[in-house]
Amino acid sequence: MSSDEETPLQSPRSDVDQQSVSDPKKFVYIVFYFIGVTILFPYSMLITITDFWYYKFRNTSVPYNTSTDHLTELQKNFPAYLSIAGNAPLTILVVLCAIFGHRFK
């Protein structure tokens, strides 16, 4: 294919203004920063309060022991379950965006 036959990836449209948008007060940056904080803060709280999960998923038939010698299966596996529940949808969406993302402008 010669250079005359190549088409640009995005052809300029006459109905769209081609001027760049300015954001002098960085409003968009601040909004996305706060969106990230509001999404990550609760998840961060869930994964860091292991003592709470140990207490919540304890074996109630024995007296509460603060040692980690005798953990139930749910106490041992809950951080992994939480990680899978958080990362599996993210991975699926990343793959879908990689496959179908080029169809959206």
PDB file of C-alpha atoms in Angstrom:
ATOM      1  CA  MET A   1       0.000   0.000   0.000  1.00  0.00           C
ATOM      2  CA  SER A   2       1.494   3.348  -0.983  1.00  0.00           C
ATOM      3  CA  SER A   3       1.422   6.461   1.155  1.00  0.00           C
ATOM      4  CA  ASP A   4      -1.277   7.966  -1.112  1.00  0.00           C
ATOM      5  CA  GLU A   5      -3.645   5.096  -0.334  1.00  0.00           C
ATOM      6  CA  GLU A   6      -3.160   5.169   3.440  1.00  0.00           C
ATOM      7  CA  THR A   7      -6.015   6.652   5.425  1.00  0.00           C
ATOM      8  CA  PRO A   8      -5.481   8.497   8.659  1.00  0.00           C
ATOM      9  CA  LEU A   9      -6.664   6.833  11.859  1.00  0.00           C
ATOM     10  CA  GLN A  10      -8.989   9.728  12.557  1.00  0.00           C
ATOM     11  CA  SER A  11     -10.181  11.900   9.764  1.00  0.00           C
ATOM     12  CA  PRO A  12     -11.057  15.474  10.690  1.00  0.00           C
ATOM     13  CA  ARG A  13     -14.773  16.083  10.867  1.00  0.00           C
ATOM     14  CA  SER A  14     -16.137  19.407   9.770  1.00  0.00           C
ATOM     15  CA  ASP A  15     -19.025  19.346  12.260  1.00  0.00           C
ATOM     16  CA  VAL A  16     -16.737  19.044  15.306  1.00  0.00           C
ATOM     17  CA  ASP A  17     -14.691  21.953  16.574  1.00  0.00           C
ATOM     18  CA  GLN A  18     -11.029  20.943  16.552  1.00  0.00           C
ATOM     19  CA  GLN A  19      -9.884  23.375  19.244  1.00  0.00           C
ATOM     20  CA  SER A  20      -8.304  21.923  22.355  1.00  0.00           C
ATOM     21  CA  VAL A  21     -10.157  22.158  25.621  1.00  0.00           C
ATOM     22  CA  SER A  22      -8.421  23.918  28.476  1.00  0.00           C
ATOM     23  CA  ASP A  23      -8.906  23.196  32.154  1.00  0.00           C
ATOM     24  CA  PRO A  24      -6.937  25.890  33.971  1.00  0.00           C
ATOM     25  CA  LYS A  25      -8.238  25.039  37.449  1.00  0.00           C
ATOM     26  CA  LYS A  26      -7.644  21.290  36.903  1.00  0.00           C
ATOM     27  CA  PHE A  27     -11.286  20.515  37.660  1.00  0.00           C
ATOM     28  CA  VAL A  28     -11.215  17.248  35.699  1.00  0.00           C
ATOM     29  CA  TYR A  29      -8.064  16.105  37.522  1.00  0.00           C
ATOM     30  CA  ILE A  30      -9.638  16.862  40.905  1.00  0.00           C
ATOM     31  CA  VAL A  31     -12.882  15.068  40.023  1.00  0.00           C
ATOM     32  CA  PHE A  32     -11.054  11.935  38.893  1.00  0.00           C
ATOM     33  CA  TYR A  33      -8.839  12.071  41.983  1.00  0.00           C
ATOM     34  CA  PHE A  34     -11.874  12.070  44.267  1.00  0.00           C
ATOM     35  CA  ILE A  35     -13.555   9.320  42.241  1.00  0.00           C
ATOM     36  CA  GLY A  36     -10.446   7.179  42.722  1.00  0.00           C
ATOM     37  CA  VAL A  37     -10.358   7.901  46.438  1.00  0.00           C
ATOM     38  CA  THR A  38     -14.034   7.052  46.902  1.00  0.00           C
ATOM     39  CA  ILE A  39     -13.592   3.763  45.072  1.00  0.00           C
ATOM     40  CA  LEU A  40     -10.290   2.665  46.614  1.00  0.00           C
ATOM     41  CA  PHE A  41     -10.785   3.798  50.214  1.00  0.00           C
ATOM     42  CA  PRO A  42     -13.600   1.352  51.117  1.00  0.00           C
ATOM     43  CA  TYR A  43     -11.786  -1.516  49.386  1.00  0.00           C
ATOM     44  CA  SER A  44      -8.603  -0.612  51.231  1.00  0.00           C
ATOM     45  CA  MET A  45     -10.499  -0.675  54.511  1.00  0.00           C
ATOM     46  CA  LEU A  46     -11.917  -4.126  53.757  1.00  0.00           C
ATOM     47  CA  ILE A  47      -8.561  -5.710  53.033  1.00  0.00           C
ATOM     48  CA  THR A  48      -6.660  -4.195  55.965  1.00  0.00           C
ATOM     49  CA  ILE A  49      -8.940  -5.034  58.901  1.00  0.00           C
ATOM     50  CA  THR A  50      -7.845  -8.651  59.291  1.00  0.00           C
ATOM     51  CA  ASP A  51      -8.438  -8.714  63.054  1.00  0.00           C
ATOM     52  CA  PHE A  52     -12.062  -7.810  62.457  1.00  0.00           C
ATOM     53  CA  TRP A  53     -12.480 -10.627  59.925  1.00  0.00           C
ATOM     54  CA  TYR A  54     -10.742 -13.058  62.270  1.00  0.00           C
ATOM     55  CA  TYR A  55     -13.243 -12.142  64.970  1.00  0.00           C
ATOM     56  CA  LYS A  56     -16.229 -12.174  62.640  1.00  0.00           C
ATOM     57  CA  PHE A  57     -15.446 -15.601  61.160  1.00  0.00           C
ATOM     58  CA  ARG A  58     -14.285 -17.257  64.388  1.00  0.00           C
ATOM     59  CA  ASN A  59     -15.494 -20.592  65.660  1.00  0.00           C
ATOM     60  CA  THR A  60     -18.124 -19.531  68.203  1.00  0.00           C
ATOM     61  CA  SER A  61     -18.155 -22.894  69.976  1.00  0.00           C
ATOM     62  CA  VAL A  62     -14.732 -22.214  71.511  1.00  0.00           C
ATOM     63  CA  PRO A  63     -13.678 -19.181  73.566  1.00  0.00           C
ATOM     64  CA  TYR A  64     -12.214 -16.362  71.497  1.00  0.00           C
ATOM     65  CA  ASN A  65      -8.472 -16.622  71.184  1.00  0.00           C
ATOM     66  CA  THR A  66      -6.425 -13.796  69.657  1.00  0.00           C
ATOM     67  CA  SER A  67      -3.680 -16.108  68.405  1.00  0.00           C
ATOM     68  CA  THR A  68      -3.613 -17.196  64.804  1.00  0.00           C
ATOM     69  CA  ASP A  69      -2.756 -20.821  65.603  1.00  0.00           C
ATOM     70  CA  HIS A  70      -6.289 -22.217  65.277  1.00  0.00           C
ATOM     71  CA  LEU A  71      -7.969 -20.404  62.413  1.00  0.00           C
ATOM     72  CA  THR A  72     -11.112 -21.614  60.694  1.00  0.00           C
ATOM     73  CA  GLU A  73     -11.059 -22.212  56.948  1.00  0.00           C
ATOM     74  CA  LEU A  74     -13.014 -19.021  56.313  1.00  0.00           C
ATOM     75  CA  GLN A  75     -10.570 -17.015  58.417  1.00  0.00           C
ATOM     76  CA  LYS A  76      -7.675 -18.421  56.418  1.00  0.00           C
ATOM     77  CA  ASN A  77      -9.261 -17.986  52.998  1.00  0.00           C
ATOM     78  CA  PHE A  78     -11.320 -14.794  53.289  1.00  0.00           C
ATOM     79  CA  PRO A  79      -8.539 -12.419  52.117  1.00  0.00           C
ATOM     80  CA  ALA A  80      -8.109 -14.571  49.010  1.00  0.00           C
ATOM     81  CA  TYR A  81     -11.865 -14.611  48.404  1.00  0.00           C
ATOM     82  CA  LEU A  82     -11.998 -10.846  48.773  1.00  0.00           C
ATOM     83  CA  SER A  83      -9.089 -10.401  46.391  1.00  0.00           C
ATOM     84  CA  ILE A  84     -10.678 -12.651  43.777  1.00  0.00           C
ATOM     85  CA  ALA A  85     -14.045 -10.902  44.144  1.00  0.00           C
ATOM     86  CA  GLY A  86     -12.340  -7.549  43.581  1.00  0.00           C
ATOM     87  CA  ASN A  87      -9.926  -8.489  40.822  1.00  0.00           C
ATOM     88  CA  ALA A  88     -11.984 -10.898  38.695  1.00  0.00           C
ATOM     89  CA  PRO A  89     -14.469  -8.214  37.499  1.00  0.00           C
ATOM     90  CA  LEU A  90     -11.583  -5.829  36.886  1.00  0.00           C
ATOM     91  CA  THR A  91      -9.760  -8.397  34.779  1.00  0.00           C
ATOM     92  CA  ILE A  92     -12.901  -9.193  32.788  1.00  0.00           C
ATOM     93  CA  LEU A  93     -13.509  -5.505  32.082  1.00  0.00           C
ATOM     94  CA  VAL A  94      -9.901  -4.934  31.024  1.00  0.00           C
ATOM     95  CA  VAL A  95     -10.128  -7.854  28.584  1.00  0.00           C
ATOM     96  CA  LEU A  96     -13.473  -6.605  27.240  1.00  0.00           C
ATOM     97  CA  CYS A  97     -12.040  -3.114  26.777  1.00  0.00           C
ATOM     98  CA  ALA A  98      -9.031  -4.549  24.962  1.00  0.00           C
ATOM     99  CA  ILE A  99     -11.269  -6.560  22.644  1.00  0.00           C
ATOM    100  CA  PHE A 100     -14.133  -4.122  22.046  1.00  0.00           C
ATOM    101  CA  GLY A 101     -12.647  -0.752  23.015  1.00  0.00           C
ATOM    102  CA  HIS A 102     -11.688   0.227  19.486  1.00  0.00           C
ATOM    103  CA  ARG A 103     -15.367   0.253  18.494  1.00  0.00           C
ATOM    104  CA  PHE A 104     -16.112   3.256  20.699  1.00  0.00           C
ATOM    105  CA  LYS A 105     -14.943   6.795  20.083  1.00  0.00           C
TER     106      LYS A 105
END
